[in-house]
Amino acid sequence: MQVYLGRIAKMYDDVGVGEHWALDPQILPLYATGASLLVLSLQIAYAAGRSSSTTPVQASVHTPKHVRLQGNVTTLSFKAARFLGCSALLSLSIVTSASHRTGGIEGSLSFWEKWIEWSLPIAFLYASFLSGVSLFSAKWGRITTRHNLYLLLFISSIYAYRDFWPFMTTTGIPQDISEGSLLWAKIALLTFVAIFIPLFIPREYVPVNSNEPMEEPNAEQTASTFSGMLYFYLDTLMFKASKVEHLPYEELPVLADYDRATYLREKGFPHLDPLAGAKESHLFFKIIRTFRARFIILCFNVVFQVLATFAAPLVSTDYLERGEESTEIRPYFWIAWIFIGPMAYSVARQAYIFISTGTGVQAESLITQLVFEHSLRIRVKPETSGSELAADSASSSGTSTPVADAAPAAPKKKSSSDNMIGKLNNLVTSDLSSISGARDFLLVVLYVPLQVGLSIVFLYNILGISAFIGLFTVIALMPVPRLLVNKLASLEDEKMKLTDARVQAVTETVSSLRMLKMFAWEWKMNEKIQESRKSELIKTWKIEVWTTLSNSVNNLIGACTILTTFGFYTIVMKQELDASKVFSSMPVFDQMMIQLSMLTFLLGRTISELLDAYASTGENVYTPVPDTDVVGFNDAIFSWAKEEDDGAATPSFRLRVPGELIFKNGCMNLITGPTGSGKTSLLMALLGEMHFVPSLPNAWFNLPRDGGVAYASQESWVMNDTIKNNVLFGSPFDEERYNKVLQQCALKQDLELFDASDATEVGERGLTLSGRQKARITLARAVYSSAQVILLDDVLAALDVHTAKWIVEECLLGDLIKGRTVLLVTHNVALTEPIAHFIVSINKDGSLSTRNSVPMDHLPKALVEELEDIPAELDATKETTENDSSAKPSGKLIIREEIKTGRVGRKALKLFISALAGKHPFFFFPLWVMGMVASEVMISFQLWYLGHWGSQYENQPGEAVKASYYLSIYTSLLVFTALVQFVKALYYKLGAIRASTAIHNTLMGSVLGTTLRWLDETPVSRIITRCTQDIRSLDGPLSETFDWVVDLSIGVMTKLGSVVIISPIFIFPGMFIAGVGSLIANIYLKAQLSVKREMSNAKAPVLAHFGATVNALVSSCRMSWDLNRWIGIRMDLLGATFTTSLALYLVITRSASAANTGFSLAVALDFCNYILGWVRLYNDFEVEANSLERIQSYTEIDQEKRPTEAGKPPAAWPTSGELRVEKLSARYSADSPEVLHQLSFQIRSGERVGVVGRTGSGKSTLTLSLLRCILTDGHVYYDGIATDGINLDALRSNITIIPQVPELLSGTLRRNLDPFGEHDDAVLNAALKYAGLFSLQSESDDVRITLDTKISSGGSNLSVGQRQIIALSRAMVRESKLLILDEDYKTDALIQDALRSKLGSDVTVITIAHRLQTIMDADKIMVLDAGKLVEFDSPATLLRKEDSIFKGLVDNSGHSDELRAIAFGKARKQ
């Protein structure tokens, strides 16, 4: 002890405490105390009088008040322990200082020496004060805790330098050893309060909104620092997931409040959304501005990562080069660094990924919400001619939309490949993934330059100027990969256009699949999709070839860099390349090449271009309106598009409103006119869906929105939800108002038809509802709303005359409509004119005429008498409905998407593997595996050979080593390895393209061949997800990860074998590490698969409704990334432990040469990295295989009977339209009840038959039965041949149906009439003429529909009447002998005239009647009731029967005399 004291005294003398006391390390705690006190005072002064915006959430009221203020009991206990620890440190420091005064060092202390001695007691006194404040004050607790922590860590670093570091050297002595046991007591206490407590104390939950704290915060928000760094807070979830087959979404941790969509929207939209005040800039910079605080933290993290990567090379340089004897630092220090360095890097890396992925997920949530909101503002044009997306901010954000003195801005030209539907679907799937991938831009702009710069410095210290030769080699060769990347970028752009086109084709096909199946067009459409898919995969193959070439070039550049560096060092500089230089420089070379490769790639695509298109283009300049409550126009002209040369039909239509047109407020306004005159356009113009074209300086238009606007469209729209939710549409439920709306909209009796009443799901696009029911639900939604302005677009058109009169009498004249401004577009002028206050007539030439009207408060007596029976029936329905309180069925139609459990199924893997190998699996797989084995063995052998080269300098002089010889062999190894990798990669990619082709064909064939019932139960968005998102996974990530998993599996075995060759005993640690890694991986995989499956299934609803599942997506995405951090940190820990153990073993046993030691350590690091990579990639494969499972499940869905050779009818069939039905029964599925019951009838060729019956009687079911779209029993003979014995495509291609709301395809009118080019233009024009289209337009019309007119998807740019005429034209082109018409009111006269005069005499027409006038001249009338045929005879015969149901309908129609005259006139002619 005396020796130690003497040395310490000498140290004091050497320093000269009296003269240089200010520089003594022992006084530094006093400086730190002063600085902290100064900063704390400033903070207190700044915060004085200001209340904290966020305060910790209080515990339960049953908890003591002091605990509630300070958090939970655990947190309070830690704070108390910290206070006691600081107090104990204060006591020990006082004892130590007092002992220095009374003895220990001879002589008395000077004044300055006393300050030094009392520096620590003062610091610990201040620390005790801070810990006390944090314990007893809720307001200042967090601030004082931070100051306390920083001060204690500073003091700890001083002790580490003075008293711990000397133990790491062979000559050092602890400087405070004179304190004896008190020193170690202080160090132990200091470790406890400065390190242990800060690491393990739970964090206090601070809500983002103190007014709405979470009842139970996410564990992430309260986890301790240690738990957060190593992700222990996920252990409960991980172990729970490992014990069950599947962990449902409900079992996942609650979403943190800072990840919730509402908070993200409030935080991000002011920076992202131009309509919320965001500045004009690129989307990238907007995201940076939104998350700027996180990116600043990431910058510091990146710098630390770069420094940590050099820990292992520094060990190799110092220890391997100088050896244990030639350095003062103990070898165990370097061995410890082999563990500490990688673990420090791992913690930093995982923290970086944790923050960046969290930011990426939040950015995805924000952008998803942004896309959803802006997509509602899109004006849709026909997508076949370069659709333009535009948004009119005024249409959604203002109460008025007047415009003047502005010329339209020149629109940006779009390419012909701009398919809006496909682009939007890609936007929320593929492009969002690209956005998320751009989160790592800091790696390019900061990590790479730092890494490369420090690598050059490091290599220069080892290899001298040859390091710059290597750098010059890289710089000289960089243009080559740059050219390859440019080529790849252009190929990717071309492929993306092809992908968008395919997605558009698939989306349209799936959306129209019911119509396509009824026309037997599904397989021809499939051929077109396969052609598009083939073009896409050809481009994909080119991308794969160029990508593989680019990777090979990058590898060769790395090889050239190493060759030139080592060659210059050994041949030119004549230096010895020993083992320490080789194994110190190789990791740095690898890192440098990885970073330089990153510089050759640009950031992925973003969606800013599309979002930019949503912003206001500045085309409108607003001027005041005379009255903001006015609804109307003044000298207004509107166009569907800015461009006049796009060839579209309606987009080039111009709505002209000359002079002033002001609708009357608080009453009924009527808008009438012929088909195609622009009635719907008038409403669309008010809503802002058309482009305003100013004509005069005082031009304006206005629709007040303050009181709300409700719109019922001409083509009824319903959500895929219950009837009740469709009526409420998010409005508060008012039972009295709700029941009144159902009564006034005549929905009460319809609800009785459904077992679940208003809880019945309507299905995709309302497929469980008739057209009449959808129209009334759409009307009910508008009436139920509280909107002051109601726009009704021909809502009476789909209704029969009785229901239409009921709606007028009870609803439009009812108390719920009273006092509201109603604009009603209608063809039924006779019925609605008596209740109108103001009537606008749009003439065929586009001119307008207006007149006031004196409305009646009731319908004329003649009309009222026609309703005498209806109120009684509805009242009876009301009574039975209200008294029925029994439990109703759930009404569920859409089947919940099945979520696979457990690991990837054998069927899914078999589907992929068999498609991958094609017809020669025993040839494909052996060659592929042999290529990977050769590649991995050669990579390990290259590293060993470098060590072997370096070891030659240990046994002989440097001049005797032929560097050129070893360099040439090493070059040969590099070239051979690169060639093997190139060929192997292309060989596998060829199989991957083959798999993509086969699986896509199988999927599309299965979907297109399925039954209508399956389509009823499956949302379109779910099918589209399979054909887009899941196919994208198959094309890229799935096949890539499978290749990597197999490659890494072989690599793990190769690396372990290399280590075992050098150190055989490490076969056991290696197997142990692999076993523990497998156990951890198994726990991780089960949890990750559950999360990923839930996340994948959550994405399909996003395609149907962007906002419905944003929170679920954020929760699943965040959890998925967090689970990756959990496995990553644990695998890194295992790897560091294995490598450190190997290093310790080699140092202790000295059983290997320096070359083999370096080789073993390098391979051990690779082995550990390979294990982690294998676990992560295998998980990625299983996750991506979820898409494979989803595809595979769709290959086993219900299928219609496929065509066979035996099912082909005679070539001339059918020669007539004769139809004979015998005991026909039908049901929608095998387990559903019969809907049709034993129907038998015969229709002769050329007859016209009208089918009547109330809703639910089976009229539409009969149509489906004739087409064999549902399950049937009995026999149907068409032209003498039983239809159940012929192929479905042959049957359906010879029957044509015209639905009530026809579906059209995007493209030209020619494509809609003749999709597959089977007829010439003369035939098509003749069909249009006979159908009556040309009678609705003249040669001088501005908008003349021709065969080249562009039709948007679904025909949305045409009126319903125009669509029906086109559908009739399509039927004429098909020349079917059997025509089924679901007639409508709009163009009834034109269609009926065409049916009577233009069709061949042998064409049989079956009409589903909505109006008796259209079928009174039919040859026969079929009356259905509850699925049974109750009457079937000529109209005249049925009218003569006293008890005839048909006679009752005619007698109660209000036009019985007219109808009877038509029927008997027809009978007399016959």
mmCIF file of C-alpha atoms in Angstrom, residues 20 87 106 190 240 331 409 451 514 661 706 732 863 888 921 1268 1312:
data_model
loop_
_atom_site.group_PDB
_atom_site.id
_atom_site.type_symbol
_atom_site.label_atom_id
_atom_site.label_comp_id
_atom_site.label_asym_id
_atom_site.label_seq_id
_atom_site.Cartn_x
_atom_site.Cartn_y
_atom_site.Cartn_z
ATOM 1 C CA HIS A 20 -2.367 23.904 -12.097
ATOM 2 C CA SER A 87 -27.240 10.513 -0.555
ATOM 3 C CA GLU A 106 1.405 13.768 4.493
ATOM 4 C CA LEU A 190 -22.216 5.211 -8.803
ATOM 5 C CA LYS A 240 -47.832 -15.792 -26.278
ATOM 6 C CA PRO A 331 -5.394 -9.069 -24.957
ATOM 7 C CA ALA A 409 -54.358 26.689 -67.422
ATOM 8 C CA GLN A 451 -18.002 5.083 -44.316
ATOM 9 C CA ARG A 514 -70.641 -10.931 -63.733
ATOM 10 C CA LEU A 661 -80.401 30.533 -63.645
ATOM 11 C CA ASP A 706 -72.652 25.298 -45.022
ATOM 12 C CA PRO A 732 -76.302 9.917 -35.764
ATOM 13 C CA LEU A 863 -103.496 9.709 -58.903
ATOM 14 C CA LYS A 888 -83.077 -12.065 -36.525
ATOM 15 C CA PRO A 921 -37.454 -30.693 -61.496
ATOM 16 C CA ARG A 1268 -76.906 -21.544 -65.848
ATOM 17 C CA ASN A 1312 -67.783 -2.202 -76.326
#
